[in-house]
C-alpha positions as a Markdown table, in Angstrom:
| # | Residue | x | y | z |
|---|---|---|---|---|
| 1 | Met | 0.0 | 0.0 | 0.0 |
| 2 | Ser | 1.5 | 3.3 | -1.0 |
| 3 | Thr | 1.7 | 6.0 | 1.6 |
| 4 | Ala | 0.4 | 9.5 | 0.9 |
| 5 | Ala | 2.3 | 12.5 | 1.9 |
| 6 | Pro | 1.0 | 14.3 | 5.0 |
| 7 | Thr | -1.0 | 17.5 | 4.1 |
| 8 | Val | -1.6 | 18.6 | 7.6 |
| 9 | Gln | 1.0 | 19.7 | 10.2 |
| 10 | Pro | 0.7 | 21.3 | 13.6 |
| 11 | Ala | 0.2 | 25.1 | 13.5 |
| 12 | Val | -0.4 | 27.9 | 15.9 |
| 13 | Ile | -3.3 | 27.5 | 18.3 |
| 14 | Ser | -4.8 | 30.8 | 19.4 |
| 15 | Pro | -5.8 | 31.7 | 23.0 |
| 16 | Arg | -8.9 | 30.1 | 24.4 |
| 17 | Arg | -12.1 | 32.0 | 23.6 |
| 18 | Pro | -14.2 | 33.2 | 26.5 |
| 19 | Val | -17.8 | 32.1 | 27.1 |
| 20 | Pro | -20.2 | 34.7 | 28.6 |
| 21 | Pro | -20.5 | 34.0 | 32.4 |
| 22 | His | -24.3 | 33.6 | 32.3 |
| 23 | Ile | -24.1 | 30.5 | 30.1 |
| 24 | Pro | -24.1 | 27.3 | 32.3 |
| 25 | Arg | -21.0 | 25.1 | 31.9 |
| 26 | Pro | -20.9 | 21.3 | 31.9 |
| 27 | Glu | -19.5 | 20.0 | 35.2 |
| 28 | Tyr | -16.3 | 18.7 | 33.6 |
| 29 | Val | -15.0 | 22.0 | 32.3 |
| 30 | Asp | -11.4 | 22.5 | 33.4 |
| 31 | Arg | -11.4 | 19.3 | 35.4 |
| 32 | Pro | -9.1 | 16.4 | 34.4 |
| 33 | Thr | -11.9 | 14.0 | 33.7 |
| 34 | Pro | -15.7 | 14.2 | 33.7 |
| 35 | Ala | -17.8 | 12.8 | 36.5 |
| 36 | Lys | -18.8 | 9.2 | 36.0 |
| 37 | Phe | -22.3 | 8.9 | 34.5 |
| 38 | Thr | -24.6 | 6.7 | 36.6 |
| 39 | Gly | -28.0 | 7.4 | 35.1 |
| 40 | Ser | -30.0 | 5.4 | 32.6 |
| 41 | Glu | -29.3 | 5.3 | 28.9 |
| 42 | Val | -33.1 | 5.4 | 28.4 |
| 43 | Lys | -34.2 | 9.1 | 28.8 |
| 44 | Asp | -37.4 | 10.5 | 30.2 |
| 45 | Ala | -39.7 | 12.8 | 28.2 |
| 46 | Asp | -38.3 | 16.0 | 29.7 |
| 47 | Thr | -34.6 | 15.1 | 28.9 |
| 48 | Ile | -35.6 | 14.1 | 25.4 |
| 49 | Ala | -37.4 | 17.5 | 24.9 |
| 50 | Arg | -34.2 | 19.3 | 26.0 |
| 51 | Met | -32.1 | 17.1 | 23.8 |
| 52 | Arg | -34.2 | 18.1 | 20.8 |
| 53 | Val | -33.3 | 21.7 | 21.5 |
| 54 | Ala | -29.6 | 21.0 | 21.9 |
| 55 | Gly | -29.5 | 18.8 | 18.8 |
| 56 | Arg | -31.1 | 21.3 | 16.6 |
| 57 | Leu | -28.8 | 24.0 | 17.7 |
| 58 | Ala | -25.7 | 21.9 | 17.2 |
| 59 | Ala | -27.0 | 21.0 | 13.7 |
| 60 | Gln | -27.5 | 24.7 | 12.9 |
| 61 | Ala | -23.9 | 25.4 | 14.1 |
| 62 | Arg | -22.6 | 22.6 | 12.0 |
| 63 | Glu | -24.2 | 23.9 | 8.8 |
| 64 | Leu | -23.2 | 27.5 | 9.5 |
| 65 | Val | -19.5 | 26.6 | 10.0 |
| 66 | Gly | -19.7 | 24.2 | 7.1 |
| 67 | Ser | -20.9 | 27.0 | 4.8 |
| 68 | His | -17.6 | 28.8 | 5.6 |
| 69 | Val | -15.4 | 25.8 | 4.6 |
| 70 | Val | -13.7 | 27.4 | 1.6 |
| 71 | Pro | -10.1 | 27.7 | 0.5 |
| 72 | Gly | -8.3 | 30.5 | 2.3 |
| 73 | Ile | -10.1 | 30.4 | 5.7 |
| 74 | Thr | -8.2 | 29.1 | 8.7 |
| 75 | Thr | -9.6 | 26.3 | 10.9 |
| 76 | Asp | -9.3 | 28.8 | 13.8 |
| 77 | Glu | -11.7 | 31.1 | 12.1 |
| 78 | Leu | -14.1 | 28.2 | 11.6 |
| 79 | Asp | -13.8 | 27.6 | 15.4 |
| 80 | Arg | -14.6 | 31.3 | 16.0 |
| 81 | Ile | -17.7 | 31.1 | 13.9 |
| 82 | Gly | -19.0 | 28.0 | 15.7 |
| 83 | His | -18.1 | 29.4 | 19.1 |
| 84 | Glu | -19.9 | 32.7 | 18.6 |
| 85 | Phe | -23.0 | 31.1 | 17.2 |
| 86 | Leu | -23.4 | 28.7 | 20.1 |
| 87 | Cys | -22.7 | 31.4 | 22.7 |
| 88 | Asp | -25.1 | 33.9 | 21.0 |
| 89 | Asn | -27.8 | 31.2 | 21.3 |
| 90 | Gly | -27.1 | 30.5 | 25.0 |
| 91 | Ala | -25.2 | 27.3 | 24.5 |
| 92 | Tyr | -21.8 | 26.2 | 25.8 |
| 93 | Pro | -19.5 | 24.5 | 23.2 |
| 94 | Ser | -19.1 | 21.1 | 24.8 |
| 95 | Thr | -15.6 | 20.4 | 23.6 |
| 96 | Leu | -14.1 | 23.6 | 25.2 |
| 97 | Gly | -12.3 | 22.5 | 28.3 |
| 98 | Tyr | -13.3 | 18.8 | 27.9 |
| 99 | Arg | -10.3 | 16.8 | 29.2 |
| 100 | Gly | -8.3 | 19.9 | 28.4 |
| 101 | Phe | -9.4 | 20.3 | 24.8 |
| 102 | Pro | -8.6 | 24.0 | 23.9 |
| 103 | Lys | -11.3 | 24.8 | 21.3 |
| 104 | Ser | -15.0 | 24.9 | 20.7 |
| 105 | Leu | -15.1 | 22.4 | 17.8 |
| 106 | Cys | -12.9 | 19.8 | 16.2 |
| 107 | Ser | -11.7 | 20.5 | 12.7 |
| 108 | Ser | -10.2 | 17.4 | 11.0 |
| 109 | Val | -8.7 | 18.0 | 7.6 |
| 110 | Asn | -7.8 | 15.3 | 5.0 |
| 111 | Glu | -5.8 | 12.5 | 6.8 |
| 112 | Val | -7.0 | 13.7 | 10.2 |
| 113 | Ile | -9.5 | 11.1 | 11.4 |
| 114 | Cys | -10.9 | 13.0 | 14.3 |
| 115 | His | -10.2 | 15.5 | 17.1 |
| 116 | Gly | -8.2 | 17.9 | 15.1 |
| 117 | Ile | -7.6 | 21.2 | 17.0 |
| 118 | Pro | -8.5 | 24.4 | 15.1 |
| 119 | Asp | -5.4 | 26.4 | 14.5 |
| 120 | Ser | -3.7 | 28.8 | 12.0 |
| 121 | Arg | -3.6 | 26.3 | 9.1 |
| 122 | Val | -5.3 | 27.7 | 6.0 |
| 123 | Val | -7.8 | 25.5 | 4.2 |
| 124 | Gln | -6.5 | 24.6 | 0.8 |
| 125 | Asp | -8.3 | 24.1 | -2.5 |
| 126 | Gly | -9.2 | 20.4 | -2.6 |
| 127 | Asp | -9.2 | 19.8 | 1.1 |
| 128 | Ile | -11.9 | 17.8 | 2.9 |
| 129 | Val | -12.7 | 19.3 | 6.3 |
| 130 | Asn | -14.7 | 17.6 | 9.1 |
| 131 | Ile | -16.5 | 19.9 | 11.5 |
| 132 | Asp | -17.5 | 18.2 | 14.8 |
| 133 | Ile | -19.5 | 20.5 | 17.1 |
| 134 | Thr | -21.5 | 19.9 | 20.2 |
| 135 | Ala | -24.0 | 22.2 | 22.0 |
| 136 | Phe | -24.6 | 22.1 | 25.8 |
| 137 | Ile | -27.9 | 23.8 | 26.6 |
| 138 | Gly | -30.6 | 23.0 | 29.1 |
| 139 | Gly | -28.3 | 20.6 | 30.9 |
| 140 | Val | -27.9 | 18.2 | 27.9 |
| 141 | His | -25.6 | 17.8 | 24.9 |
| 142 | Gly | -26.3 | 17.6 | 21.2 |
| 143 | Asp | -23.4 | 16.2 | 19.2 |
| 144 | Thr | -22.9 | 16.2 | 15.4 |
| 145 | Asn | -20.4 | 16.4 | 12.6 |
| 146 | Ala | -20.1 | 16.4 | 8.9 |
| 147 | Thr | -17.3 | 16.5 | 6.3 |
| 148 | Phe | -17.3 | 19.4 | 3.9 |
| 149 | Leu | -15.6 | 19.9 | 0.5 |
| 150 | Ala | -13.3 | 22.9 | 0.1 |
| 151 | Gly | -13.1 | 24.0 | -3.6 |
| 152 | Asp | -12.3 | 21.5 | -6.3 |
| 153 | Val | -12.0 | 18.1 | -4.5 |
| 154 | Asp | -10.8 | 15.0 | -6.4 |
| 155 | Glu | -13.2 | 12.3 | -7.3 |
| 156 | Glu | -11.8 | 9.7 | -4.9 |
| 157 | Ser | -12.2 | 12.0 | -1.9 |
| 158 | Arg | -15.6 | 13.2 | -3.0 |
| 159 | Leu | -16.8 | 9.6 | -3.2 |
| 160 | Leu | -15.3 | 8.8 | 0.2 |
| 161 | Val | -17.3 | 11.7 | 1.7 |
| 162 | Glu | -20.5 | 10.7 | -0.1 |
| 163 | Arg | -20.2 | 7.1 | 0.9 |
| 164 | Thr | -19.4 | 7.9 | 4.5 |
| 165 | Arg | -22.6 | 9.9 | 4.7 |
| 166 | Glu | -24.5 | 6.9 | 3.2 |
| 167 | Ala | -22.9 | 4.6 | 5.7 |
| 168 | Leu | -24.3 | 6.7 | 8.5 |
| 169 | Asp | -27.8 | 6.9 | 6.8 |
| 170 | Arg | -27.8 | 3.1 | 6.5 |
| 171 | Ala | -26.8 | 2.6 | 10.1 |
| 172 | Ile | -29.6 | 4.9 | 11.3 |
| 173 | Lys | -32.1 | 2.9 | 9.3 |
| 174 | Ala | -30.9 | -0.3 | 11.1 |
| 175 | Val | -31.7 | 1.1 | 14.6 |
| 176 | Arg | -34.7 | -0.6 | 16.2 |
| 177 | Pro | -35.7 | -1.6 | 19.7 |
| 178 | Gly | -34.9 | -5.2 | 20.4 |
| 179 | Arg | -31.9 | -5.3 | 18.1 |
| 180 | Arg | -28.3 | -5.4 | 19.5 |
| 181 | Ile | -26.1 | -2.4 | 19.2 |
| 182 | Asn | -23.7 | -4.4 | 17.0 |
| 183 | Ile | -26.2 | -4.1 | 14.1 |
| 184 | Ile | -24.9 | -0.6 | 13.6 |
| 185 | Gly | -21.3 | -1.6 | 13.1 |
| 186 | Arg | -22.3 | -4.6 | 10.9 |
| 187 | Val | -24.2 | -2.4 | 8.5 |
| 188 | Ile | -21.4 | 0.2 | 8.3 |
| 189 | Glu | -18.6 | -2.3 | 7.8 |
| 190 | Ser | -20.4 | -4.4 | 5.3 |
| 191 | Tyr | -21.1 | -1.2 | 3.2 |
| 192 | Ala | -17.6 | 0.2 | 3.6 |
| 193 | Arg | -16.0 | -3.1 | 2.6 |
| 194 | Arg | -17.5 | -2.9 | -0.9 |
| 195 | Phe | -15.1 | 0.0 | -1.6 |
| 196 | Gly | -12.1 | -1.3 | 0.3 |
| 197 | Tyr | -12.3 | 1.5 | 2.9 |
| 198 | Gly | -10.8 | 1.1 | 6.3 |
| 199 | Val | -13.3 | 1.4 | 9.2 |
| 200 | Val | -11.9 | 3.1 | 12.2 |
| 201 | Arg | -12.3 | 0.9 | 15.3 |
| 202 | Asp | -10.8 | 2.7 | 18.3 |
| 203 | Phe | -13.0 | 5.8 | 18.1 |
| 204 | Thr | -16.7 | 5.1 | 18.4 |
| 205 | Gly | -20.2 | 6.5 | 18.8 |
| 206 | His | -21.4 | 6.9 | 22.4 |
| 207 | Gly | -24.4 | 7.4 | 24.7 |
| 208 | Ile | -25.2 | 11.1 | 25.3 |
| 209 | Gly | -27.6 | 13.2 | 27.3 |
| 210 | Thr | -26.8 | 15.0 | 30.5 |
| 211 | Ala | -23.3 | 13.4 | 30.0 |
| 212 | Phe | -21.3 | 14.2 | 26.9 |
| 213 | His | -20.2 | 10.5 | 26.8 |
| 214 | Ser | -22.3 | 8.2 | 29.0 |
| 215 | Gly | -20.2 | 5.1 | 28.8 |
| 216 | Leu | -22.4 | 3.3 | 26.2 |
| 217 | Val | -20.2 | 2.3 | 23.2 |
| 218 | Val | -21.5 | 2.3 | 19.7 |
| 219 | Pro | -18.9 | 0.6 | 17.5 |
| 220 | His | -18.8 | 1.2 | 13.7 |
| 221 | Tyr | -17.3 | -2.3 | 12.9 |
| 222 | Asp | -18.8 | -5.8 | 13.3 |
| 223 | Asp | -18.1 | -7.4 | 16.6 |
| 224 | Asp | -20.5 | -9.6 | 18.6 |
| 225 | Tyr | -18.9 | -8.4 | 21.8 |
| 226 | Phe | -21.1 | -5.3 | 21.7 |
| 227 | Ser | -24.4 | -6.9 | 22.6 |
| 228 | Thr | -26.3 | -4.2 | 24.4 |
| 229 | Glu | -30.0 | -4.3 | 23.5 |
| 230 | Ile | -31.3 | -1.2 | 21.8 |
| 231 | Gln | -34.3 | 0.2 | 23.8 |
| 232 | Ala | -36.8 | 2.9 | 23.0 |
| 233 | Gly | -35.8 | 6.1 | 24.7 |
| 234 | Met | -32.1 | 5.6 | 24.4 |
| 235 | Thr | -30.0 | 8.4 | 23.0 |
| 236 | Phe | -26.6 | 7.9 | 21.4 |
| 237 | Thr | -24.4 | 9.0 | 18.5 |
| 238 | Ile | -23.4 | 7.1 | 15.4 |
| 239 | Glu | -20.3 | 8.6 | 13.8 |
| 240 | Pro | -18.5 | 6.4 | 11.3 |
| 241 | Met | -15.0 | 7.3 | 10.2 |
| 242 | Leu | -14.0 | 5.7 | 6.9 |
| 243 | Asn | -10.5 | 5.8 | 5.4 |
| 244 | Leu | -9.3 | 5.5 | 1.9 |
| 245 | Gly | -6.6 | 3.1 | 3.2 |
| 246 | Thr | -5.8 | 1.4 | 6.5 |
| 247 | His | -7.9 | 1.8 | 9.7 |
| 248 | Asp | -4.7 | 2.1 | 11.7 |
| 249 | Tyr | -3.7 | 5.5 | 13.0 |
| 250 | Asp | -1.1 | 7.6 | 14.7 |
| 251 | Met | -1.6 | 10.4 | 17.3 |
| 252 | Trp | 0.1 | 13.7 | 17.3 |
| 253 | Asp | 2.0 | 14.8 | 20.4 |
| 254 | Asp | -0.9 | 17.1 | 21.3 |
| 255 | Gly | -2.7 | 14.0 | 22.6 |
| 256 | Trp | -5.8 | 14.7 | 20.4 |
| 257 | Thr | -5.1 | 14.8 | 16.7 |
| 258 | Val | -5.6 | 11.3 | 15.2 |
| 259 | Val | -4.2 | 10.8 | 11.7 |
| 260 | Thr | -4.3 | 7.8 | 9.4 |
| 261 | Lys | -1.2 | 5.7 | 9.6 |
| 262 | Asp | -0.7 | 5.7 | 5.8 |
| 263 | Arg | -1.7 | 9.5 | 5.6 |
| 264 | Lys | -4.6 | 8.7 | 3.2 |
| 265 | Arg | -7.8 | 10.6 | 3.7 |
| 266 | Ser | -10.6 | 10.0 | 6.2 |
| 267 | Ala | -14.2 | 11.2 | 6.3 |
| 268 | Gln | -16.8 | 11.2 | 9.0 |
| 269 | Phe | -20.4 | 12.0 | 9.7 |
| 270 | Glu | -22.3 | 12.0 | 13.0 |
| 271 | His | -25.8 | 12.4 | 14.3 |
| 272 | Thr | -27.3 | 12.2 | 17.8 |
| 273 | Leu | -30.3 | 9.8 | 17.7 |
| 274 | Leu | -33.3 | 9.0 | 19.9 |
| 275 | Val | -34.5 | 5.4 | 19.6 |
| 276 | Thr | -38.3 | 5.4 | 19.0 |
| 277 | Asp | -40.8 | 2.5 | 19.2 |
| 278 | Thr | -40.2 | 1.8 | 15.5 |
| 279 | Gly | -36.7 | 3.1 | 14.7 |
| 280 | Ala | -34.7 | 6.3 | 15.3 |
| 281 | Glu | -35.4 | 10.0 | 15.3 |
| 282 | Val | -32.4 | 12.1 | 14.3 |
| 283 | Leu | -32.0 | 14.9 | 16.8 |
| 284 | Thr | -29.3 | 16.8 | 15.0 |
| 285 | Leu | -31.2 | 18.2 | 12.0 |
| 286 | Pro | -31.3 | 22.0 | 11.6 |
């Protein structure tokens, strides 16, 4: 397998952006780790109603930031746009201060699989840029991401992005009470395998609600180990990461930025879902 040349290198990270003092913070901000979640994965009607608000706001932020993914903008400027939108709407950007993460969204460009830190790097013509943004409002989180095309993107990358979105859509359609959580990874991996894509294994979807990550693991690959029964009222994310090459990865010294080991491109899409009696409701639509 040939190794592509890296297109992303560490750049300058600007100072942390302030959040107005009247906006409630998640409990974990500036603590080493979040408090352990001890509640139920099945949410009550009040929590679900609040999650609809958080999910919609996160989706609006995702689309706003995505509309600015054009050659010439810096990922730090994309972070500013997302940060200000959430704050202006009374929400806290969930990633800011989560386990020390310094920014209000993740911007993962080209070979960056996930958790890229917005910085002074300028988006280039032909880049693919994932924007992962989460809103905390009403005591709950709404988490979503999408991969956007900057300028004239090559066909191989464009198809990767399109198919990753399709993998998410297929996985959502497979969600149904009574099924095992593993059905999600089975659907994603069987689809990705058609095209020879690597399916990232070590970074997964997760339960979400009052906790950013509840402890429920939603794998994107096929493994019978993950046998939790899907129940109506559960809320969790599905966020497949598909790579043009290997699923293996390296991590930068910053402890966050995950890149494909062969430096080939990676795409990702994510929605927060509510399990209904008959399937799933997507909470992160604008």
